[in-house]
Tab-separated table of C-alpha atoms and ligand atoms in Angstrom:
chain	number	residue	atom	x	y	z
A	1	UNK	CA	-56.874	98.596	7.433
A	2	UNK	CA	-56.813	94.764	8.058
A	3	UNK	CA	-59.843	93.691	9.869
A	4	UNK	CA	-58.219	90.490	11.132
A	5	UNK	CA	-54.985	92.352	11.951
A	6	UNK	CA	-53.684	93.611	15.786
A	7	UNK	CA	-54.853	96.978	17.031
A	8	UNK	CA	-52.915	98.336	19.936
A	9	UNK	CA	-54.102	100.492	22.506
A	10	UNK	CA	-51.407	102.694	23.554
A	11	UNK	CA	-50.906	105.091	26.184
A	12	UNK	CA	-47.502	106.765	26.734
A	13	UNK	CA	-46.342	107.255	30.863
A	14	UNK	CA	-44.701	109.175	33.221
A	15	UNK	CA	-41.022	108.105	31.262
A	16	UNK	CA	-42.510	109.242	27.841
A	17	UNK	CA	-42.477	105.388	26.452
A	18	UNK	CA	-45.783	104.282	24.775
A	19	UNK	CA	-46.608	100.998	26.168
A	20	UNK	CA	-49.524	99.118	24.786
A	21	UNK	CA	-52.001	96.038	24.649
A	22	UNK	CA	-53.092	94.627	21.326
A	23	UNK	CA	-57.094	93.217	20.898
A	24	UNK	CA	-58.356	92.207	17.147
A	25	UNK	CA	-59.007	94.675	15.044
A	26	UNK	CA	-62.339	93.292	14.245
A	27	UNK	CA	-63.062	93.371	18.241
A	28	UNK	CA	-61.364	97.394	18.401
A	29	UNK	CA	-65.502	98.666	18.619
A	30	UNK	CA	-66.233	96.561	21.658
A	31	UNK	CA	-63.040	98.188	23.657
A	32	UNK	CA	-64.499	101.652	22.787
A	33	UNK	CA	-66.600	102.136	26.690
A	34	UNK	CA	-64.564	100.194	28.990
A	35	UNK	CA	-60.924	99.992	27.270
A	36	UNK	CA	-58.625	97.202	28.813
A	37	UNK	CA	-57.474	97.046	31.986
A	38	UNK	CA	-54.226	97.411	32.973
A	39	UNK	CA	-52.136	97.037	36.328
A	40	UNK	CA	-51.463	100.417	37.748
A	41	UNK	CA	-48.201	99.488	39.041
A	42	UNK	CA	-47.176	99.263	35.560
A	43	UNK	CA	-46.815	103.803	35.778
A	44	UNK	CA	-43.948	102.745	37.700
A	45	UNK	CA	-42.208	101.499	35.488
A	46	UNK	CA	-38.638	103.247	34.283
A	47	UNK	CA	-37.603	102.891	30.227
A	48	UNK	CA	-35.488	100.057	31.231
A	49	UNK	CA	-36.994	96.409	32.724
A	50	UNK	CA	-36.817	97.841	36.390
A	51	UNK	CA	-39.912	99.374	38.225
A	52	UNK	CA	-40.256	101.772	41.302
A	53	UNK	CA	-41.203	101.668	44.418
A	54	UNK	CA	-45.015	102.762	44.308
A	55	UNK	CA	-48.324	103.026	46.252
A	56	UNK	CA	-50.059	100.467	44.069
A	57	UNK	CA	-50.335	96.735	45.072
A	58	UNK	CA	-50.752	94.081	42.477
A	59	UNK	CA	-54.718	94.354	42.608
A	60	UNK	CA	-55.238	97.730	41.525
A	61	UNK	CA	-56.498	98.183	37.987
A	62	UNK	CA	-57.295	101.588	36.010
A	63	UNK	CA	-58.846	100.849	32.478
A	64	UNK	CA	-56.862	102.084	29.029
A	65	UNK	CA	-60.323	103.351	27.340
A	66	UNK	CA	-59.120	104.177	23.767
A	67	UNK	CA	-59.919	107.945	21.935
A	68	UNK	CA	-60.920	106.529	18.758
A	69	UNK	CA	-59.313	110.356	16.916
A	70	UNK	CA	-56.354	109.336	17.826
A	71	UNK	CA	-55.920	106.280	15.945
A	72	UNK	CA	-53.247	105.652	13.591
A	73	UNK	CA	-52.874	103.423	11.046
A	74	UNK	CA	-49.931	102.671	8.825
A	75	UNK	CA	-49.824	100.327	6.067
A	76	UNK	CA	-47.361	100.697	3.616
A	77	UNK	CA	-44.602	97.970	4.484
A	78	UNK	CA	-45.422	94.680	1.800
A	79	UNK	CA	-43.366	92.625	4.622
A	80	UNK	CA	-45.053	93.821	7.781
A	81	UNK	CA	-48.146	93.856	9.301
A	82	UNK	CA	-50.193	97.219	9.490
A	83	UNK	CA	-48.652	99.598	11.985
A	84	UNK	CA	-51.961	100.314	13.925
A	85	UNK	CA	-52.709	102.414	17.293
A	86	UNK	CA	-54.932	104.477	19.481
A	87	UNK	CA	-54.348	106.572	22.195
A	88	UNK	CA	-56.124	105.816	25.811
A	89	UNK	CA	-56.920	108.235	28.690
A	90	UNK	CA	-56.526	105.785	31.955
A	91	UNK	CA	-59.932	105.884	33.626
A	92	UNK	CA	-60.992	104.528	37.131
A	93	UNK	CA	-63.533	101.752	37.023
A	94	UNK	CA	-66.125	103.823	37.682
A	95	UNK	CA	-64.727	106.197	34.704
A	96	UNK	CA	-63.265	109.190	36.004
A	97	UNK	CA	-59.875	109.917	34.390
A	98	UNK	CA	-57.373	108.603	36.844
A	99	UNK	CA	-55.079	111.349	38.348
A	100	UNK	CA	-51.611	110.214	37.513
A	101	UNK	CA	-52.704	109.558	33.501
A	102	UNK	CA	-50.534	111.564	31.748
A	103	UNK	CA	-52.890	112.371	28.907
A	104	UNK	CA	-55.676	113.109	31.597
A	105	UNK	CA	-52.793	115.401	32.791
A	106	UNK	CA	-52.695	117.852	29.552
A	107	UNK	CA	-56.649	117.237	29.362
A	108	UNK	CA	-56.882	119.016	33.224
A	109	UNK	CA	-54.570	121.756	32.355
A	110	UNK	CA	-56.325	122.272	28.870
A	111	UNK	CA	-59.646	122.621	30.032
A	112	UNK	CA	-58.513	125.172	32.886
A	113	UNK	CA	-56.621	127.113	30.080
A	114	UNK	CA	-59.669	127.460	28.322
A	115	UNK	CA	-61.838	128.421	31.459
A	116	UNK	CA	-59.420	130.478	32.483
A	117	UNK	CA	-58.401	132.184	29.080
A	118	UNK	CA	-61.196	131.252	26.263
A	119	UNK	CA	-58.146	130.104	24.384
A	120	UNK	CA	-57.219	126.581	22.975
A	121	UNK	CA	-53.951	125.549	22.507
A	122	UNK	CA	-52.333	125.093	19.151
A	123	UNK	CA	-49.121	123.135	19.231
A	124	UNK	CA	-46.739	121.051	17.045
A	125	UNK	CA	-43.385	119.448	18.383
A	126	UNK	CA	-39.680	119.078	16.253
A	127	UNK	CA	-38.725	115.853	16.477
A	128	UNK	CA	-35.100	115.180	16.098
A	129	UNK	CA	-33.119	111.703	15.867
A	130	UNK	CA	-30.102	109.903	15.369
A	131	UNK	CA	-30.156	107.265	13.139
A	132	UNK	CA	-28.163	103.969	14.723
A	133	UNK	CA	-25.747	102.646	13.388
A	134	UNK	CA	-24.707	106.609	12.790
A	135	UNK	CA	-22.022	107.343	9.761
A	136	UNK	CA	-19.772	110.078	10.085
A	137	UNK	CA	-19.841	110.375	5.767
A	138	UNK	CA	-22.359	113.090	5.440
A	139	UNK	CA	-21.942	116.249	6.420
A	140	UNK	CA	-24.359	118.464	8.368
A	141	UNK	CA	-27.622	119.461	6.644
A	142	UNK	CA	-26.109	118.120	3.192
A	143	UNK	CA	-28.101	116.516	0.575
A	144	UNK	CA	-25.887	113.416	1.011
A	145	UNK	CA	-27.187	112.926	3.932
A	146	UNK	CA	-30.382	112.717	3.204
A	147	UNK	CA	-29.350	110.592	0.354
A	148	UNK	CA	-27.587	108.621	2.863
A	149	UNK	CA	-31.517	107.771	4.320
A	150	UNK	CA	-33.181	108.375	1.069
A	151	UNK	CA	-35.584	105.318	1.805
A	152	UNK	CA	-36.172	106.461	5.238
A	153	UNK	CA	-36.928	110.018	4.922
A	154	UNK	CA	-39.201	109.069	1.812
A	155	UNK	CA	-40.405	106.289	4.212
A	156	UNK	CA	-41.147	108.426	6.840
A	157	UNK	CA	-42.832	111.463	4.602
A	158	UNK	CA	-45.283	108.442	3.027
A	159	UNK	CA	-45.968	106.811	6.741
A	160	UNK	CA	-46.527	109.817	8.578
A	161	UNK	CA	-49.151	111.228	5.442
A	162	UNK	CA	-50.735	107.388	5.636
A	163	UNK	CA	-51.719	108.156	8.885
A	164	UNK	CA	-52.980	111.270	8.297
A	165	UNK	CA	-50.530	113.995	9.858
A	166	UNK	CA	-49.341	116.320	8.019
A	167	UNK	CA	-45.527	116.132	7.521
A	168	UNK	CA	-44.198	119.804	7.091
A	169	UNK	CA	-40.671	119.317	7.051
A	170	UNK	CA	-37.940	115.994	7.129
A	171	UNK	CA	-34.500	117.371	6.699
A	172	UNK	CA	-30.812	116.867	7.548
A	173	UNK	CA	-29.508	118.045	11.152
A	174	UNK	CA	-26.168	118.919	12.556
A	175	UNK	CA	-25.231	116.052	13.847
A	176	UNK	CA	-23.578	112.772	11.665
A	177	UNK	CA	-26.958	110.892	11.136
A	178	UNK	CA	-29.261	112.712	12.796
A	179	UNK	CA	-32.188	114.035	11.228
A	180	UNK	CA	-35.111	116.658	11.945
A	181	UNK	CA	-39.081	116.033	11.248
A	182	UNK	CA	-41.747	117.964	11.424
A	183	UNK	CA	-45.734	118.277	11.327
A	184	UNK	CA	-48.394	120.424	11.315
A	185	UNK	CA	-49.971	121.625	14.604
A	186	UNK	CA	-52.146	120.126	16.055
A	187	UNK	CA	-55.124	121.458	18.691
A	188	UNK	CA	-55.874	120.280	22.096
A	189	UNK	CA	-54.785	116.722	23.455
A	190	UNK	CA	-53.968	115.380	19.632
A	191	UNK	CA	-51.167	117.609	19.555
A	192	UNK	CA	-49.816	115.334	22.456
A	193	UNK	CA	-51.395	111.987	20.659
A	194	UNK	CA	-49.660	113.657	16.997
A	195	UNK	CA	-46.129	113.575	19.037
A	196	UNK	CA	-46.518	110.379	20.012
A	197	UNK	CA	-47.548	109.029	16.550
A	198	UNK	CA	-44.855	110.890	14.568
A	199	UNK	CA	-42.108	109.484	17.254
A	200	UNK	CA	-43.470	105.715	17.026
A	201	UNK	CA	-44.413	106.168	12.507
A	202	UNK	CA	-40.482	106.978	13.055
A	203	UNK	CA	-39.180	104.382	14.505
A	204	UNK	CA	-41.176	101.867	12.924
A	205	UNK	CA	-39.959	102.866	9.883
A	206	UNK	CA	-36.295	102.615	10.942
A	207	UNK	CA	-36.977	99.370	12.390
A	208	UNK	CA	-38.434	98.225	8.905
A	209	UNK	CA	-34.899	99.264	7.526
A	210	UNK	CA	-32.972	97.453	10.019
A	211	UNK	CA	-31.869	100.753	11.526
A	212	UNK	CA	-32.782	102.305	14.930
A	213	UNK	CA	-34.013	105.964	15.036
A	214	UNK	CA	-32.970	106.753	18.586
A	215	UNK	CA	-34.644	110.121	20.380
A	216	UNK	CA	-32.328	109.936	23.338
A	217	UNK	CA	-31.546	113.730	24.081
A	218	UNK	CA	-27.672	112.801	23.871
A	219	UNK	CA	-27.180	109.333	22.042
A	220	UNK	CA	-23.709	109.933	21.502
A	221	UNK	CA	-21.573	112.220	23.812
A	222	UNK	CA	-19.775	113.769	20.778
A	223	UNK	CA	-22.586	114.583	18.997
A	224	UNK	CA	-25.586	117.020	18.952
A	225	UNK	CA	-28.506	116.681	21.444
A	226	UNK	CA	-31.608	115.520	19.875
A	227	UNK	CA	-34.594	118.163	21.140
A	228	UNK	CA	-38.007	117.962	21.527
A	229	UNK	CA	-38.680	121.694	20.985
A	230	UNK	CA	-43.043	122.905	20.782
A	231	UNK	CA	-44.080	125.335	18.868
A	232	UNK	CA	-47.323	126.920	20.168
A	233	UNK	CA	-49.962	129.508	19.702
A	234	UNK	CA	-53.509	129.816	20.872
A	235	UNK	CA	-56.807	129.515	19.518
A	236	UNK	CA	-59.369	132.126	20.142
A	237	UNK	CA	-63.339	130.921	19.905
A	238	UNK	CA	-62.997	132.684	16.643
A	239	UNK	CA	-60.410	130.962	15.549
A	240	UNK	CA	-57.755	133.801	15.709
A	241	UNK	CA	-54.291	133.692	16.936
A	242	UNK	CA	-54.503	134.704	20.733
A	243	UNK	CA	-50.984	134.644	20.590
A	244	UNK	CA	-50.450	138.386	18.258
A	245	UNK	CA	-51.057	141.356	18.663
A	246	UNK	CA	-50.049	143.399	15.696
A	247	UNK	CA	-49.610	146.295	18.361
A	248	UNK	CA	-47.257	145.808	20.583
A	249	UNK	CA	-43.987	145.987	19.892
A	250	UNK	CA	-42.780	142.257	20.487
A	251	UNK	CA	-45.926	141.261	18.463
A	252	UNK	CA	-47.234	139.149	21.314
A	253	UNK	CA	-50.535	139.446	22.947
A	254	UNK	CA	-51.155	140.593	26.407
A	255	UNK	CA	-52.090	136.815	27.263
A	256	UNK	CA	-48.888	135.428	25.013
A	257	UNK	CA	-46.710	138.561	27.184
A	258	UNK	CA	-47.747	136.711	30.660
A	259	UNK	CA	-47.786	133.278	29.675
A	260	UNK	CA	-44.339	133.491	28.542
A	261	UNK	CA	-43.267	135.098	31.699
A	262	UNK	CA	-45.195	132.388	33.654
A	263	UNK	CA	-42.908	129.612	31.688
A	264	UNK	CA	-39.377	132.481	32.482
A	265	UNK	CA	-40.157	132.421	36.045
A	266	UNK	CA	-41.065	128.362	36.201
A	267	UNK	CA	-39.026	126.878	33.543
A	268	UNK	CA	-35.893	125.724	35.975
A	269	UNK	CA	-38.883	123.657	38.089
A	270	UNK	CA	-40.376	122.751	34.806
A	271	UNK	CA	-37.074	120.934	33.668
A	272	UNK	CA	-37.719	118.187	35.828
A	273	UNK	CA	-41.239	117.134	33.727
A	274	UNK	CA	-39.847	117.903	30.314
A	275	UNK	CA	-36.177	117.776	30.395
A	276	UNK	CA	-37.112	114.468	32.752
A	277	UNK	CA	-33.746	112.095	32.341
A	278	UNK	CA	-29.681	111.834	33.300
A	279	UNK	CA	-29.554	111.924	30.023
A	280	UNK	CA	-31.346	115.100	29.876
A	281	UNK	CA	-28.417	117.348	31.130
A	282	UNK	CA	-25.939	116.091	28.997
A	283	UNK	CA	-27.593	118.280	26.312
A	284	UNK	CA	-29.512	121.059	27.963
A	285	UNK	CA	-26.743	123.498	28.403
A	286	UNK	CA	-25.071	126.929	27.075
A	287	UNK	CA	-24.051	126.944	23.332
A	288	UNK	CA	-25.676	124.505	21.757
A	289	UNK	CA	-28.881	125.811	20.878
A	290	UNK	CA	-30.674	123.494	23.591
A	291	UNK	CA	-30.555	126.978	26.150
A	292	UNK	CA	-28.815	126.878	29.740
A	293	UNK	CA	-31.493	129.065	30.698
A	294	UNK	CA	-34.905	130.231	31.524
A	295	UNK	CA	-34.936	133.377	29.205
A	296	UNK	CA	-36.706	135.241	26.859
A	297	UNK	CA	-36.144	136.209	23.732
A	298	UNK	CA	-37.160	137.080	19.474
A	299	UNK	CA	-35.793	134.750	17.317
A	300	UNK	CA	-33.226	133.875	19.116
A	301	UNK	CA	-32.343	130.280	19.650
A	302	UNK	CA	-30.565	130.098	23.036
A	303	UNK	CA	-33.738	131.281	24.686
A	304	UNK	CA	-35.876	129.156	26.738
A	305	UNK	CA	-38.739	130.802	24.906
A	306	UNK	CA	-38.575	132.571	22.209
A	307	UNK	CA	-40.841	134.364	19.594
A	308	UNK	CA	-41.094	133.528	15.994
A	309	UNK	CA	-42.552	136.218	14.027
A	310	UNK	CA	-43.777	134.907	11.079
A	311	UNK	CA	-41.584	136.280	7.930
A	312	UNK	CA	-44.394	137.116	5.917
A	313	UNK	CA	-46.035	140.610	4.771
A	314	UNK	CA	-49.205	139.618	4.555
A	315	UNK	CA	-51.234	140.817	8.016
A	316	UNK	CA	-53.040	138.279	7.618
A	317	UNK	CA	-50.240	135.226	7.025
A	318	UNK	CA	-48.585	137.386	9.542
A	319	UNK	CA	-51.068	136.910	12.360
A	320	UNK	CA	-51.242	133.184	11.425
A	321	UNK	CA	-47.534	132.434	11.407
A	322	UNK	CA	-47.398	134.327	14.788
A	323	UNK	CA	-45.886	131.458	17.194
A	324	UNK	CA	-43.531	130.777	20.252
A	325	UNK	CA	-41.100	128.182	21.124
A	326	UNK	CA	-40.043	126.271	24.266
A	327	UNK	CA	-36.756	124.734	23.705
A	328	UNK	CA	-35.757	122.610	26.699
A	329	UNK	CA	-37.705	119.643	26.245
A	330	UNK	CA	-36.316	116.669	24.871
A	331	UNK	CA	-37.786	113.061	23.696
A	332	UNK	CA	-37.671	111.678	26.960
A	333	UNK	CA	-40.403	113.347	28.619
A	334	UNK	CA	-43.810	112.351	27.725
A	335	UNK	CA	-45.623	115.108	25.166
A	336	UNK	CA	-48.195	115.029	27.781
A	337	UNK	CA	-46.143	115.942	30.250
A	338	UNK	CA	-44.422	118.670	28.198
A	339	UNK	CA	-47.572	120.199	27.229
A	340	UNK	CA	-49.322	120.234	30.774
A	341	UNK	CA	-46.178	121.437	32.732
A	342	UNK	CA	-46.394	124.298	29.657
A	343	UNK	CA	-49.722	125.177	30.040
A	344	UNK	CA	-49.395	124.798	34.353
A	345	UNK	CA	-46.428	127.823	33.978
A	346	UNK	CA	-48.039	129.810	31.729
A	347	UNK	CA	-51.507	130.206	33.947
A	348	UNK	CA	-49.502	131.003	36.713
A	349	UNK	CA	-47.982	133.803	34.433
A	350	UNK	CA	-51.550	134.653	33.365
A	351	UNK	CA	-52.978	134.609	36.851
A	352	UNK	CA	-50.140	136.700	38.547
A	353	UNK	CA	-50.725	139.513	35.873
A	354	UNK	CA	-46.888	139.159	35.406
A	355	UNK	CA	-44.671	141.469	32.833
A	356	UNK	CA	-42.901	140.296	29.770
A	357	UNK	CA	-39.398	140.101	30.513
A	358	UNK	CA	-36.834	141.671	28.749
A	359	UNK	CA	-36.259	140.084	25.275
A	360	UNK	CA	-32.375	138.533	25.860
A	361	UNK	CA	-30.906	139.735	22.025
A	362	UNK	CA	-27.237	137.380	23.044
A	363	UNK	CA	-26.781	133.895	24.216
A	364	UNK	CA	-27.138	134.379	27.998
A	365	UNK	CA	-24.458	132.542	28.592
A	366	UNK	CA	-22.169	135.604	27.334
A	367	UNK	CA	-23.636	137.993	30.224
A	368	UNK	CA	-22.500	138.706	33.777
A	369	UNK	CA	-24.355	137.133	36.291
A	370	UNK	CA	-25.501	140.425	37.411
A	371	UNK	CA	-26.531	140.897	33.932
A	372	UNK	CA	-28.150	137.879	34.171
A	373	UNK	CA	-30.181	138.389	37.514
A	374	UNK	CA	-31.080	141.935	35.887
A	375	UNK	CA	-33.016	140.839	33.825
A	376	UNK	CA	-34.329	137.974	35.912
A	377	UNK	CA	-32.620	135.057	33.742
A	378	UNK	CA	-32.079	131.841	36.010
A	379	UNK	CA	-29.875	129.110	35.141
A	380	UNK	CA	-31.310	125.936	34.543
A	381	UNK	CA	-30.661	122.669	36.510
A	382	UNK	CA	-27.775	120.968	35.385
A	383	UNK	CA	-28.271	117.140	36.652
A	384	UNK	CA	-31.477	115.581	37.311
A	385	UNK	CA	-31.055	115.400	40.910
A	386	UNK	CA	-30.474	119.051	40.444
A	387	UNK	CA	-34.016	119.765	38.622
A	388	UNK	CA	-36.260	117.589	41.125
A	389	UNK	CA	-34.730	119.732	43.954
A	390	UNK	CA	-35.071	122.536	42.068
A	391	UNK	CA	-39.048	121.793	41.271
A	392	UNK	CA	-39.624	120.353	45.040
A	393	UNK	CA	-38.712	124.377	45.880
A	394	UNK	CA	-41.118	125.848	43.360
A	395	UNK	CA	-44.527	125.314	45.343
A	396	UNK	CA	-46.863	126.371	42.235
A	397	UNK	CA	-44.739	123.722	40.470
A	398	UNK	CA	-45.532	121.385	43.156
A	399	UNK	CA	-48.849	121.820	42.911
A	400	UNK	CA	-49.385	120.931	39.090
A	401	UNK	CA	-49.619	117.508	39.844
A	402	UNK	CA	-51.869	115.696	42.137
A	403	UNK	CA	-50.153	114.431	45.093
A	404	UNK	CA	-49.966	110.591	43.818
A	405	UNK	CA	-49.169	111.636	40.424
A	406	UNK	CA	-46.262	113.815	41.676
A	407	UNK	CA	-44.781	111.447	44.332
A	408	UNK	CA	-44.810	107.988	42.553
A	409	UNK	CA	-43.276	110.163	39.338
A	410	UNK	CA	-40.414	111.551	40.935
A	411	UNK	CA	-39.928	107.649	42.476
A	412	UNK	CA	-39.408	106.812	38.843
A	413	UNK	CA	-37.091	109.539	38.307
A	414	UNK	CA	-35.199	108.418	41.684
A	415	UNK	CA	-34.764	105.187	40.629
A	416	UNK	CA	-33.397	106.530	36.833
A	417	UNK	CA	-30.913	108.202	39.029
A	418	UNK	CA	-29.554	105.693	40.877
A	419	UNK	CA	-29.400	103.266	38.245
A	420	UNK	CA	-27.337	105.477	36.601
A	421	UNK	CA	-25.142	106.223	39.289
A	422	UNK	CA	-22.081	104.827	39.050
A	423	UNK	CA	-21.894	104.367	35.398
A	424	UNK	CA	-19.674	106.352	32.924
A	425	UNK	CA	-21.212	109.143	30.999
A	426	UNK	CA	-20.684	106.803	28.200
A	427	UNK	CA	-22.485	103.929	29.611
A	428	UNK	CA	-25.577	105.900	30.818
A	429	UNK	CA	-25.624	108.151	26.881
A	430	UNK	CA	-25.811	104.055	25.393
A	431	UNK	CA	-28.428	103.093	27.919
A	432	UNK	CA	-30.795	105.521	26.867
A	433	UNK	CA	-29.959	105.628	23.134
A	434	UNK	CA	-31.191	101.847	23.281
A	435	UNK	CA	-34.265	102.849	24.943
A	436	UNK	CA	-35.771	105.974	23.646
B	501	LIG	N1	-30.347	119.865	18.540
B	501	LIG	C1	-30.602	121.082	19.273
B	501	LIG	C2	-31.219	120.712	20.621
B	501	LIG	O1	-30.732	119.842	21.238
B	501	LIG	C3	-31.488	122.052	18.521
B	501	LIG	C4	-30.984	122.483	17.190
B	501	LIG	C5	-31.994	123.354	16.473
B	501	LIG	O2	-32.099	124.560	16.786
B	501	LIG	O3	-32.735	122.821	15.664
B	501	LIG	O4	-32.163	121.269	21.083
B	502	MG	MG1	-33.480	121.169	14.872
């Protein structure tokens, strides 16, 4: 760590893009109370250098008071400076988390599912990405193509381990250039902050290369989607997995049965916080292992939310491997975001009591749509305008967010849309792939 060098404190908003302000690293203790203060319009902002119509004048100020366990610091590149970071919560002046801070978001929602529950929640995201400028040499999930980014996978596995995640898997995808990483779970907020890191350790070291890894959810309209899929358990005080019950049949615990339903019966509303972009619907959709719809099911990968039984024997390494996944969210919603609006649906699931579902065993898109409404599987959104409409008519949805935080977000997302309007499919797919 270079004491001269640039620490940045970071904080990642309502369009999932981590924007920052550097101080000295040998000043980073003195930010530690009061943080830096930074103009609240600035939430406003969209990924692109345009910003929304909002409450906020230009005198406003909340301050970006950095969480000192979330800082990252890469130094590995002999031609670069250190790659160095910490997470802020946005705080009023008088120090009160502000309510449209994203991270202050998952916090709320955290500390209710532990009031609420006595659980924690134990969470880790897949991160895919395209590399840019993409070949179309390699075929999918082949070792040439990781040989075809042999410095940046290696770069990546050293990076990520430098700043002290865990890096589980970094792999080949489907798609010509795109590739998969993945790293241990993290609990509580620094699963969020761990997202964040892994995405920016990523792109840094594709930048470093000359390349860009983009985590647009459709870079190129031929291609695969890139997801943003969490894997999730909980945490009870005794450190157990909430989420099992060896049991029941499914393997999930009463509070896992009616949390998932909770995320079933809100995950078309929830679209617009986690599947938050145009770009968004160009890959959410039937066949394509990115779901159309807000199902349940074991194992299986067109499922909103699925169980993954762990494969193992062992009761024991069975009970810990005991997870679910939500699929729909993709790289352009903030990890805060994704996390709160998943802990939000679940409570309500939790609250209400509600059932497990029906497992779906087929790709829901193969059933009637009696079938479908049987087993109370809605389709999800298919355009953004779509999902804010649809999540304006879910009032427990609604009522996630505080009233600011909800309004001026959705003025983001407004203006996303009608930027975009207008433009080819193509021209909107290479305005995000630049950004994101
Ligand atoms: N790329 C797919 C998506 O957009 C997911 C593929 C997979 O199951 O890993 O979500
Ligand atoms: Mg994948």
């Amino acid at each position: 760590m270079s004491d001269d060098g640039l620490v940045m404190l970071a904080w990642s908003d309502y369009v999932g893009v981590t924007r920052c302000r550097g101080v000295l690293a040998s000043q980073f203790n003195e930010r530690l109370e009061t943080g830096l203060g930074w103009a609240v319009a600035g939430q406003a902002l969209t990924p692109f250098a345009d910003i929304a119509p909002n409450p906020w004048g230009p005198m406003l100020e909340v301050r970006q008071v950095p969480d000192p366990t979330s800082r990252v610091t890469v130094d590995i590149w002999p031609d670069a400076p250190a790659l160095d970071f910490v997470m802020c919560d946005s705080r009023t002046p008088d120090g009160e988390l502000w309510d449209c801070c994203a991270r202050g978001f998952l916090r709320k929602a955290l500390d209710d599912l532990l009031a609420e529950t006595g659980v924690e929640l134990l969470a880790a995201f897949e991160h895919e990405f395209t590399v840019v400028p993409q070949t179309d040499v390699a075929p999918p999930f082949s070792l040439a193509a990781m040989r075809e980014q042999a410095q940046l996978t290696h770069d990546i596995a050293r990076a990520l381990t430098a700043a002290g995640l865990i890096p589980e898997t970094v792999e080949p995808e489907y798609g010509y250039s795109q590739y998969e990483v993945t790293v241990s779970p993290s609990q509580g907020v620094s699963a969020g902050d761990h997202a964040i890191a892994t995405r920016e350790i990523i792109r840094e070291c594709a930048r470093r290369l000359g390349l860009q890894a983009t985590f647009s959810p459709k870079p190129f309209l031929d291609g695969p989607g890139n997801g943003a899929h969490v894997h999730f358990s909980f945490v009870a005080q005794d450190g157990s997995n909430a989420t099992y019950d060896s049991a029941h049949e499914t393997g999930a615990s009463a509070l896992a049965r009616s949390f998932i339903a909770g995320v079933v019966r809100h995950m078309p509303a929830m679209c617009a916080l986690v599947a938050p972009s145009p770009v968004s619907y160009y890959r959410l959709g039937p066949h394509h292992w990115s779901c159309g719809y807000a199902s349940f099911g074991i194992q299986n990968r067109e499922a909103a939310i699925r169980i993954c039984p762990s494969t193992s024997r062992d009761p024991q390494a069975q009970s810990r491997g005991f997870n679910l996944e939500l699929r729909p969210p993709d790289p352009t919603a903030s990890p805060y975001l994704v996390l709160g609006a998943l802990v939000r649906a679940g409570l309500e699931g939790v609250r209400a009591g509600l059932e497990l579902p029906p497992a779906c065993v087929t790709d829901p898109a193969e059933l009637s749509d009696d079938e479908r409404a049987s087993m109370g599987i809605a389709p999800l959104p298919s355009t953004l305008a779509e999902a804010i409409d649809v999540f304006l008519a879910d009032e427990k949805a609604v009522a996630w967010l505080p009233d600011t935080m909800r309004d001026s977000y959705l003025d983001v997302k407004r203006v996303e849309l009608t930027l975009t309007d207008g433009e080819t499919n193509e021209e909107t797919a290479a305005r995000y792939r630049k950004a994101y």
